[in-house]
PDB file of C-alpha atoms in Angstrom:
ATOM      1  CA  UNK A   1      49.206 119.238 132.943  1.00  0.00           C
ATOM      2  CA  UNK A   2      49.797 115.816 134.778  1.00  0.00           C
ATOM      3  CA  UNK A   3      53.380 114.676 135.596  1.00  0.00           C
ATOM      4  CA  UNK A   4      54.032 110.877 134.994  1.00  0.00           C
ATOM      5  CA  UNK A   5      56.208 109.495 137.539  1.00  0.00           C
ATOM      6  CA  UNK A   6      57.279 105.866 137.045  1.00  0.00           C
ATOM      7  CA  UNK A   7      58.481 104.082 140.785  1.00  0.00           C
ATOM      8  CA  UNK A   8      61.097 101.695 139.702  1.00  0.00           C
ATOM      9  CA  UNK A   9      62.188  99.011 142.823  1.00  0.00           C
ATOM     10  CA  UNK A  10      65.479  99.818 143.549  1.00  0.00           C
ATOM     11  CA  UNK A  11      67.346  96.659 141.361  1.00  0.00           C
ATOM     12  CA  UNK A  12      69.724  95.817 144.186  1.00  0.00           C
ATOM     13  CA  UNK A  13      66.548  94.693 146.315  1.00  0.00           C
ATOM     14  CA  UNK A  14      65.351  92.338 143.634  1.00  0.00           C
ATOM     15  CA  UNK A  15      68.456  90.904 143.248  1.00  0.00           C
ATOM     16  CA  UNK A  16      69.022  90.672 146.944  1.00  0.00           C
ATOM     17  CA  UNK A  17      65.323  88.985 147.046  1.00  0.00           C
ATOM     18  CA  UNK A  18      65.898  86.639 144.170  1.00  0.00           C
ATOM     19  CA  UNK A  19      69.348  85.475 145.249  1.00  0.00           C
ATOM     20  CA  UNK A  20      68.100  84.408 148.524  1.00  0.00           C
ATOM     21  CA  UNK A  21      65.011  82.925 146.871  1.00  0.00           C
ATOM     22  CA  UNK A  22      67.846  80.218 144.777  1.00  0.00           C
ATOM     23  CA  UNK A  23      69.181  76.683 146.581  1.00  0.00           C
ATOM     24  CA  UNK A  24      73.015  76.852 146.791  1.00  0.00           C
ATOM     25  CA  UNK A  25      73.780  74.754 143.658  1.00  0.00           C
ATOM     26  CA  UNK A  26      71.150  77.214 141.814  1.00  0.00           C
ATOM     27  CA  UNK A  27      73.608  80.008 142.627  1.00  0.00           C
ATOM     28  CA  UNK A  28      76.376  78.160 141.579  1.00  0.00           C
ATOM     29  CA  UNK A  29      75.536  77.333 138.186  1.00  0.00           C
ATOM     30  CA  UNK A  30      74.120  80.969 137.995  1.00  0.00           C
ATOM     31  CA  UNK A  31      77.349  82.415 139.243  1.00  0.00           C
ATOM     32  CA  UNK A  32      79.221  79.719 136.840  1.00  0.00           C
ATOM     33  CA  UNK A  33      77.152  81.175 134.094  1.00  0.00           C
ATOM     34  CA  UNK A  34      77.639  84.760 134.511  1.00  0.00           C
ATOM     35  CA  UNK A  35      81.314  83.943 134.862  1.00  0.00           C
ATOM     36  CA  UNK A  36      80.882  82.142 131.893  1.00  0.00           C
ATOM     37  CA  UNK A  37      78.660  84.902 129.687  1.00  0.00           C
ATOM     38  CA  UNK A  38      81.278  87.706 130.948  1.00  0.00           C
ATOM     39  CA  UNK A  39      84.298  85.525 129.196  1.00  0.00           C
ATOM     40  CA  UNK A  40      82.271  85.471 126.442  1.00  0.00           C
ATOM     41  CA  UNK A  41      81.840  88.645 126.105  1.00  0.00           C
ATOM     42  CA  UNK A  42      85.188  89.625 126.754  1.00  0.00           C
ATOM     43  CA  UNK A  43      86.636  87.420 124.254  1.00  0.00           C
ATOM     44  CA  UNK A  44      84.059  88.946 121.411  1.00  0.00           C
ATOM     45  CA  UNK A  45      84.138  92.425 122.147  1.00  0.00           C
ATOM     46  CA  UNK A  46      87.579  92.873 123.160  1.00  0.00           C
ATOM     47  CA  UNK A  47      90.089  90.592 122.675  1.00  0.00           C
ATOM     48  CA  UNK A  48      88.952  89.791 118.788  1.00  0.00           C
ATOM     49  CA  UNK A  49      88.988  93.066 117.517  1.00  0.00           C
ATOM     50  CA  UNK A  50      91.971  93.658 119.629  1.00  0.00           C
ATOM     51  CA  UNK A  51      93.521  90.791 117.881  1.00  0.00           C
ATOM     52  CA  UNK A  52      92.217  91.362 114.058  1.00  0.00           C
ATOM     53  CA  UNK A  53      93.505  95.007 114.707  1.00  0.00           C
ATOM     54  CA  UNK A  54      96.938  93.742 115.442  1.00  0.00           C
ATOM     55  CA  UNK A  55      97.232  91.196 112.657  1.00  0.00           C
ATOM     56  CA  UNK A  56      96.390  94.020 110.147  1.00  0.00           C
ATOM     57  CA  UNK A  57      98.937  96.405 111.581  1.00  0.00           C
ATOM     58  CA  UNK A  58     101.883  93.075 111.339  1.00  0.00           C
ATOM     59  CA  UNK A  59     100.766  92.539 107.996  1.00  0.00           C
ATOM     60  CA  UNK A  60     101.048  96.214 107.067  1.00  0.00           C
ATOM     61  CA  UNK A  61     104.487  96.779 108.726  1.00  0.00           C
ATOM     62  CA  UNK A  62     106.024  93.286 106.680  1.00  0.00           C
ATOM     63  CA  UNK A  63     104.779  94.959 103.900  1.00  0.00           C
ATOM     64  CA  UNK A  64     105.970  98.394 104.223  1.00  0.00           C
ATOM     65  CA  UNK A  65     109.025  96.757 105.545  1.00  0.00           C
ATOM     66  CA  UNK A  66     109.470  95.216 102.167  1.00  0.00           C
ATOM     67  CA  UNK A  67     108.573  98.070 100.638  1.00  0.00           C
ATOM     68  CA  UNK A  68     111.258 100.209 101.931  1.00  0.00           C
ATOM     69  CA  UNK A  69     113.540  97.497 101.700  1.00  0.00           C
ATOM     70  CA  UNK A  70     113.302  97.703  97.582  1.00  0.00           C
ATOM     71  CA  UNK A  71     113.650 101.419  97.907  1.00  0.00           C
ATOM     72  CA  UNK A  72     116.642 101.000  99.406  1.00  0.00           C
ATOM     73  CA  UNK A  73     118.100  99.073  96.702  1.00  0.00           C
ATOM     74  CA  UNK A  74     116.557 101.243  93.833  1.00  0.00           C
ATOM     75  CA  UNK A  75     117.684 103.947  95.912  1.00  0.00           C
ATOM     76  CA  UNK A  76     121.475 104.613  94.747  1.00  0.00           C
ATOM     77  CA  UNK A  77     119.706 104.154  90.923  1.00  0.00           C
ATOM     78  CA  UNK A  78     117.525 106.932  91.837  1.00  0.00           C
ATOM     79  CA  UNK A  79     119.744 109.535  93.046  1.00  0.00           C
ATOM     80  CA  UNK A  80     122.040 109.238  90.310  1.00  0.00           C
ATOM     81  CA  UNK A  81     121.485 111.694  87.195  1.00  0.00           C
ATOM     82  CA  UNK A  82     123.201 111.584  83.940  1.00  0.00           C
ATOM     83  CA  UNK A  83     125.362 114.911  83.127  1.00  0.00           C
ATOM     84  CA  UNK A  84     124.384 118.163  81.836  1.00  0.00           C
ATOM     85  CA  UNK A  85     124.765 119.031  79.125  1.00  0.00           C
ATOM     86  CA  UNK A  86     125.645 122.571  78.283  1.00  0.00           C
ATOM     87  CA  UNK A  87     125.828 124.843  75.296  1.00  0.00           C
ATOM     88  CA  UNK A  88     123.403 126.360  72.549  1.00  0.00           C
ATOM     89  CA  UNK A  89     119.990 124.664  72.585  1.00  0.00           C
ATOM     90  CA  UNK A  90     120.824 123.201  68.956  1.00  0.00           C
ATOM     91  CA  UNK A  91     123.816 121.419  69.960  1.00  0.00           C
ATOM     92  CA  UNK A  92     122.199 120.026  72.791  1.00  0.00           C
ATOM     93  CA  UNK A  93     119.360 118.639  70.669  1.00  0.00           C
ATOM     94  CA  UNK A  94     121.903 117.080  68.109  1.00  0.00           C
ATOM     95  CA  UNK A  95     123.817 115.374  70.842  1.00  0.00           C
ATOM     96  CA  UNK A  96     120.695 114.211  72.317  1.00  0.00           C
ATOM     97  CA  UNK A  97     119.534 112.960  68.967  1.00  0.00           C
ATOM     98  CA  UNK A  98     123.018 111.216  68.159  1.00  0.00           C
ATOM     99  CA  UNK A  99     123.331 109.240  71.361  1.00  0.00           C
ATOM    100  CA  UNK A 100     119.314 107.938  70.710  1.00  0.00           C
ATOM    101  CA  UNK A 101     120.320 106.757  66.876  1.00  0.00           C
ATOM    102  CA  UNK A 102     117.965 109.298  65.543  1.00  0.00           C
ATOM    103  CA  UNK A 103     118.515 111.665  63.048  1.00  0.00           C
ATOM    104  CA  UNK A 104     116.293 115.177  63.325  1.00  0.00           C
ATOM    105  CA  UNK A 105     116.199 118.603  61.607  1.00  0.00           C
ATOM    106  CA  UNK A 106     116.524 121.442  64.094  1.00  0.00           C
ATOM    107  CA  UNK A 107     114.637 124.813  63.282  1.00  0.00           C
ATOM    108  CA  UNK A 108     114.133 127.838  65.692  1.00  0.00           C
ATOM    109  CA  UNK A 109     110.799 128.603  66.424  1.00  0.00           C
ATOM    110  CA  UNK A 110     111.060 131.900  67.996  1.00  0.00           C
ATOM    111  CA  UNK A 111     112.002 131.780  71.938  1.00  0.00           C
ATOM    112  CA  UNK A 112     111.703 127.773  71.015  1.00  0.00           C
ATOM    113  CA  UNK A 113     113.412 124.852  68.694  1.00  0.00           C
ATOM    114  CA  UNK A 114     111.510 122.969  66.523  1.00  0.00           C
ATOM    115  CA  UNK A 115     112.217 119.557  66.367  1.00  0.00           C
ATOM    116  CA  UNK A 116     111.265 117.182  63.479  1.00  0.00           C
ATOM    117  CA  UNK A 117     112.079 113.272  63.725  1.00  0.00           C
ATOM    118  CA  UNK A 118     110.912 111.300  60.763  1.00  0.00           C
ATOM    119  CA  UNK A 119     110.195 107.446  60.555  1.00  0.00           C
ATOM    120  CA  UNK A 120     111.893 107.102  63.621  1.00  0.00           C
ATOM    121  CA  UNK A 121     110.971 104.106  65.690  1.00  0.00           C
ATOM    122  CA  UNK A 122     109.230 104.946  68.409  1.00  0.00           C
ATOM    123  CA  UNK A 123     111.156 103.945  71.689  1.00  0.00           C
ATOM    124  CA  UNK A 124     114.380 105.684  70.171  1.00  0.00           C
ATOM    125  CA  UNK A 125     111.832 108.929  70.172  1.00  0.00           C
ATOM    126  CA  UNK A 126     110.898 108.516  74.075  1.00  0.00           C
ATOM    127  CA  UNK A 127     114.226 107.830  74.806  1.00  0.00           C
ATOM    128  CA  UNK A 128     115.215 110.875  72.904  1.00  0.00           C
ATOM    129  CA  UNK A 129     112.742 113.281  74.430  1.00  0.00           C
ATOM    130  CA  UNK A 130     113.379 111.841  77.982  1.00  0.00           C
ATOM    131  CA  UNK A 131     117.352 112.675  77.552  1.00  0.00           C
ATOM    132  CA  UNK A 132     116.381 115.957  76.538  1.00  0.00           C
ATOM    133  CA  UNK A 133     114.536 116.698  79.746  1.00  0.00           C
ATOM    134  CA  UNK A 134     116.576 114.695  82.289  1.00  0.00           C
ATOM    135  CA  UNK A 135     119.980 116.328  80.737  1.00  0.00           C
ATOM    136  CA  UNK A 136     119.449 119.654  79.861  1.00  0.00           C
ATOM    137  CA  UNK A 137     116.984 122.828  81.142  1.00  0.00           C
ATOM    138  CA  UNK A 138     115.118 121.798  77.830  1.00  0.00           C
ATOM    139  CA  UNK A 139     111.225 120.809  77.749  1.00  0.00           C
ATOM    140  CA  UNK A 140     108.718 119.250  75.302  1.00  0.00           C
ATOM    141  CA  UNK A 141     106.510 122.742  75.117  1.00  0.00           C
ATOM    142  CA  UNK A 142     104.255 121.152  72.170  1.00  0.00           C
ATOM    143  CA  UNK A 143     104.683 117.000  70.662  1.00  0.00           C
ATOM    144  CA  UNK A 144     102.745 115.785  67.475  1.00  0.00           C
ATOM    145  CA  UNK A 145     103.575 112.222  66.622  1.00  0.00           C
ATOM    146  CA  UNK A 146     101.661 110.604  63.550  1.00  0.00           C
ATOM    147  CA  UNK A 147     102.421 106.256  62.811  1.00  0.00           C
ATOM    148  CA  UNK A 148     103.583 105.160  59.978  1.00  0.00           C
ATOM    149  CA  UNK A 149     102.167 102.631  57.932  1.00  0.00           C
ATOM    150  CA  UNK A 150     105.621 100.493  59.073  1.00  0.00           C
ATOM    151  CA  UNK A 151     104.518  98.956  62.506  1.00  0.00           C
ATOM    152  CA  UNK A 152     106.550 100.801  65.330  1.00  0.00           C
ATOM    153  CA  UNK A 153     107.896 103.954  62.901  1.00  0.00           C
ATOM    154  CA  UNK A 154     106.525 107.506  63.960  1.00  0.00           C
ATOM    155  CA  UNK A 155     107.126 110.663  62.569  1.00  0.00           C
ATOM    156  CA  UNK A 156     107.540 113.445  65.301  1.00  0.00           C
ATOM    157  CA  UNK A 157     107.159 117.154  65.423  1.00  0.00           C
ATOM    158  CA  UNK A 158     108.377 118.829  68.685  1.00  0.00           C
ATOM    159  CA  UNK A 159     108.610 122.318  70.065  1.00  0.00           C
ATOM    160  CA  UNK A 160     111.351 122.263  72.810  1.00  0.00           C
ATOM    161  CA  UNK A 161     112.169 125.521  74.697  1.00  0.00           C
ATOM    162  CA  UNK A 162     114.320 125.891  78.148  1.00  0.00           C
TER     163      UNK A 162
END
């Protein structure tokens, strides 16, 4: 087997050879232009991306900043929780029902409560279920709602256990 060497000149002693073979104002405007070439360079592979990478992270702090800022004022809004309510699961349905206008029909379902709301409008029924959840131990364990032929009436069948 034959072993390929490849002699390369040493690169200083071509520049060193080429430098001297240049008039003075030949190495000037070489020198001017390396000078020049290096800015360049500089500019585009440093400073730019240094730059665009600084914008982004100004325009994400302003608008995390702002962010956080309407957190702050939802904040109180969001730690405040309307009152439990206590007592049989029944009652606490019927209250819940009387303060959304709605009128239901309350039968145990076993370890549950079966809840039936009919043409009830609709909004009054989330509003109803939500209250349930945010003010007792109560959940929605099952939820049928069928519409009625009166735009925005429902009739609801839930199954509610704590």
């Amino acid at each position: 087997m034959r072993r390929v060497v490849i002699v390369i000149a040493p690169w200083r002693a071509r520049l060193a050879l080429f430098w001297a073979g240049r008039s003075e104002r030949e190495r000037v405007l070489i020198a001017v232009f390396a000078a020049l070439l290096l800015a360049t360079a500089a500019v585009q592979l440093l400073f730019r991306p240094l730059l665009a990478a600084n914008l982004s992270a100004r325009n994400d702090i302003r608008a995390l900043d702002a962010l956080n800022a309407r957190l702050r004022a939802a904040g109180p809004a969001l730690g405040r929780q309307a009152p439990r309510r206590a007592g049989a699961p029944a009652e606490i349905i019927g209250a819940s029902a009387a303060a959304a206008g709605l009128t239901v029909q309350i039968a145990p379902a076993g370890a549950a409560q079966g809840v039936t709301a009919a043409d009830v409008p609709y909004d009054a029924l989330v509003r109803f279920l939500g209250d349930i959840e945010a003010t007792s131990g109560l959940r929605v364990r099952t939820l049928r709602v069928e519409r009625r032929p009166v735009p925005g009436l429902v009739t609801a069948t839930a199954e509610l256990a704590g």
